[in-house]
Coordinates of C-alpha atoms in Angstrom, one line a residue:
M1 CA 89.0 109.9 110.8
A2 CA 91.7 112.4 110.4
D3 CA 91.3 115.0 107.7
Y4 CA 94.4 114.9 105.5
P5 CA 94.9 117.6 102.9
L6 CA 95.7 115.1 100.2
K7 CA 93.9 114.4 96.9
Q8 CA 94.5 110.6 96.6
R9 CA 96.1 108.2 98.9
F10 CA 97.2 104.6 98.7
V11 CA 98.6 102.1 101.2
L12 CA 101.0 99.7 99.6
D13 CA 101.6 96.1 100.5
T14 CA 104.9 94.2 100.1
S15 CA 103.4 92.0 97.4
L16 CA 103.1 95.0 95.0
F17 CA 106.8 95.4 94.8
L18 CA 107.6 91.7 94.5
S19 CA 104.9 90.7 91.9
D20 CA 106.1 89.5 88.5
E21 CA 103.0 91.0 87.1
I22 CA 104.5 94.6 87.3
R23 CA 107.5 93.6 85.2
E24 CA 107.9 94.1 81.5
E25 CA 109.3 91.3 79.4
G26 CA 112.9 90.6 80.2
E27 CA 112.9 93.1 83.1
T28 CA 114.6 92.4 86.4
M29 CA 112.8 92.9 89.7
E30 CA 115.0 95.9 90.5
A31 CA 114.4 97.5 87.1
A32 CA 110.7 97.1 87.6
L33 CA 110.9 98.6 91.0
V34 CA 112.9 101.6 89.8
R35 CA 110.3 102.2 87.0
L36 CA 107.4 102.0 89.5
L37 CA 109.1 104.4 91.9
D38 CA 109.7 106.9 89.1
T39 CA 106.0 106.7 88.3
L40 CA 105.2 107.2 92.0
A41 CA 107.5 110.3 92.2
L42 CA 105.9 111.8 89.1
A43 CA 102.4 111.1 90.4
K44 CA 103.3 112.8 93.7
L45 CA 104.8 115.9 92.2
R46 CA 102.2 116.4 89.5
L47 CA 99.0 115.1 91.0
N48 CA 99.7 115.1 94.8
I49 CA 99.1 111.3 94.9
S50 CA 100.6 110.0 98.1
C51 CA 101.6 106.4 98.9
Y52 CA 101.9 105.1 102.5
M53 CA 103.3 102.0 104.2
P54 CA 103.1 100.9 107.8
P55 CA 106.6 100.6 109.3
S56 CA 106.0 96.9 109.9
V57 CA 105.4 96.4 106.2
H58 CA 108.3 98.6 105.3
D59 CA 110.7 96.5 107.5
E60 CA 109.4 93.3 106.0
L61 CA 109.9 94.7 102.5
M62 CA 113.5 95.9 103.3
V63 CA 114.5 92.4 104.4
V64 CA 113.3 90.9 101.2
L65 CA 115.0 93.6 99.0
R66 CA 118.3 93.2 100.8
N67 CA 118.1 89.4 100.4
R68 CA 117.6 89.9 96.7
D69 CA 120.6 92.3 96.4
V70 CA 118.5 95.4 95.5
G71 CA 120.8 98.4 95.6
E72 CA 120.8 101.1 98.2
E73 CA 120.0 103.8 95.7
T74 CA 116.8 102.0 94.9
T75 CA 115.8 101.5 98.5
A76 CA 116.6 105.2 99.2
Q77 CA 114.2 106.2 96.4
L78 CA 111.5 104.0 97.9
N79 CA 112.0 105.7 101.3
T80 CA 111.7 109.1 99.6
W81 CA 108.4 108.5 97.8
V82 CA 106.6 106.0 100.1
I83 CA 105.6 107.6 103.4
R84 CA 106.1 105.5 106.5
K85 CA 103.3 105.9 109.1
H86 CA 102.2 104.0 112.1
P87 CA 98.5 103.2 112.1
S88 CA 96.5 104.9 114.9
R89 CA 95.4 101.7 116.5
F90 CA 93.7 103.4 119.5
E91 CA 91.7 105.8 117.2
V92 CA 90.5 103.7 114.3
M93 CA 87.3 101.9 115.1
I94 CA 86.6 98.4 113.7
P95 CA 83.1 97.1 113.4
A96 CA 82.3 94.3 115.9
E97 CA 80.9 92.2 113.0
V98 CA 84.4 92.2 111.4
V99 CA 86.0 91.0 114.6
S100 CA 83.2 88.4 115.1
R101 CA 83.7 87.1 111.6
F102 CA 87.4 86.8 112.1
M103 CA 86.9 84.8 115.3
R104 CA 84.4 82.4 113.6
E105 CA 86.7 82.0 110.6
M106 CA 89.8 81.3 112.7
S107 CA 87.9 78.7 114.8
S108 CA 86.8 77.0 111.6
R109 CA 90.4 77.0 110.3
V110 CA 91.8 75.6 113.5
D111 CA 89.4 72.7 113.3
G112 CA 90.4 72.2 109.7
G113 CA 94.1 72.3 110.6
L114 CA 93.5 69.6 113.2
R115 CA 91.8 67.4 110.6
V116 CA 94.8 67.9 108.3
A117 CA 97.2 66.9 111.2
E118 CA 95.1 63.8 112.1
N119 CA 95.1 62.6 108.4
A120 CA 98.9 63.2 108.2
V121 CA 99.5 61.1 111.3
R122 CA 97.3 58.3 110.0
D123 CA 99.0 58.3 106.6
A124 CA 102.5 58.2 108.2
A125 CA 101.5 55.3 110.4
E126 CA 100.2 53.3 107.5
A127 CA 103.1 54.1 105.1
G128 CA 106.0 54.4 107.5
V129 CA 107.3 57.5 105.8
A130 CA 107.3 60.1 108.6
D131 CA 109.6 62.7 106.8
D132 CA 107.3 62.9 103.8
A133 CA 104.3 63.0 106.0
I134 CA 105.7 65.9 108.0
S135 CA 106.5 67.9 104.8
D136 CA 103.0 67.3 103.5
L137 CA 101.6 68.3 106.8
R138 CA 103.4 71.6 106.9
H139 CA 102.1 72.4 103.4
D140 CA 98.5 71.4 104.0
Y141 CA 98.3 72.9 107.5
R142 CA 99.6 76.3 106.2
K143 CA 97.2 76.2 103.3
T144 CA 94.3 75.4 105.6
L145 CA 95.0 77.9 108.3
R146 CA 96.6 80.9 106.5
R147 CA 95.5 81.2 102.9
G148 CA 92.9 83.9 102.5
V149 CA 93.0 85.3 106.0
V150 CA 94.7 88.2 107.7
D151 CA 97.3 86.4 109.9
S152 CA 100.1 88.9 110.6
Q153 CA 100.7 92.2 112.2
E154 CA 101.8 93.6 108.8
D155 CA 98.5 92.7 107.2
F156 CA 96.5 94.2 110.0
D157 CA 98.5 97.4 110.1
L158 CA 98.0 97.8 106.4
L159 CA 94.2 97.6 106.8
V160 CA 94.0 99.8 109.8
L161 CA 96.2 102.5 108.2
A162 CA 94.1 102.4 105.0
R163 CA 90.9 102.8 107.1
E164 CA 92.5 105.7 109.0
L165 CA 93.6 107.6 105.9
D166 CA 90.5 106.6 103.8
A167 CA 93.1 105.3 101.3
G168 CA 93.0 102.5 98.7
V169 CA 94.8 99.3 99.5
V170 CA 97.3 98.1 96.8
T171 CA 98.1 94.4 97.1
E172 CA 98.3 91.0 95.4
D173 CA 97.3 89.2 98.6
T174 CA 93.9 87.7 98.3
G175 CA 93.5 87.5 102.1
I176 CA 94.0 91.2 102.4
I177 CA 91.6 91.9 99.5
D178 CA 88.9 89.8 101.2
W179 CA 89.3 91.7 104.5
A180 CA 89.6 95.1 102.7
E181 CA 86.0 94.5 101.5
D182 CA 84.8 93.9 105.1
F183 CA 86.7 97.0 106.3
G184 CA 84.8 99.0 103.6
L185 CA 88.1 99.9 101.8
R186 CA 88.9 100.5 98.2
Y187 CA 91.4 98.1 96.9
L188 CA 93.4 97.5 93.8
R189 CA 95.5 94.6 92.6
G190 CA 99.2 95.5 92.5
R191 CA 99.5 94.4 88.9
D192 CA 97.0 97.2 88.0
F193 CA 98.5 100.0 90.0
P194 CA 101.2 101.2 87.6
N195 CA 98.6 101.4 84.8
L196 CA 96.3 103.4 87.0
L197 CA 99.0 105.9 87.9
N198 CA 100.0 106.2 84.2
A199 CA 96.3 106.8 83.2
Y200 CA 96.0 109.6 85.8
L201 CA 99.3 111.1 84.6
D202 CA 98.3 110.8 80.9
A203 CA 95.0 112.5 81.7
S204 CA 96.7 115.3 83.6
F205 CA 99.0 116.0 80.6
E206 CA 96.0 116.1 78.2
A207 CA 94.0 118.4 80.5

């Protein structure tokens, strides 16, 4: 792994910024985001705590923020205090057991997805309500195949970058948390991240 002259590093997932759990009562999403970014800035300047995000995750987050009418000043602040870095995919080694588990799990999930599809077709044939059956199929199929598994480039980039930097993963995604354990990574739920930073800052002021 590369030796970075930084005290504490975190790789941030999109779910951190979108979680209702980081909002105070009556607070808008943008107000919560601004408050979080102010805390990140202070943690960086006072404690040299650095936060990273793969470009793929950053792009995903920017689309969501634009769709929710988050202001340019807020996104500019995010771009100032959250470092964008591509993971070194050719340098980071992943244990063969992790890859093997992923293949076994996906094979099992595909089989489960097929059973969901078969049941939906039978239900539609019996009830004659194809539209409802298709809607239920989409929901159940997605739940069977995707929940609790790393299933996107963004998720994978997040894990690889955290492994490269020996950083903690900050996310609300249970699938990423499960795989962070297999990658041997520290992780923290997004809802707990602001309190952690504030605890670090309070301790630094008391020192």
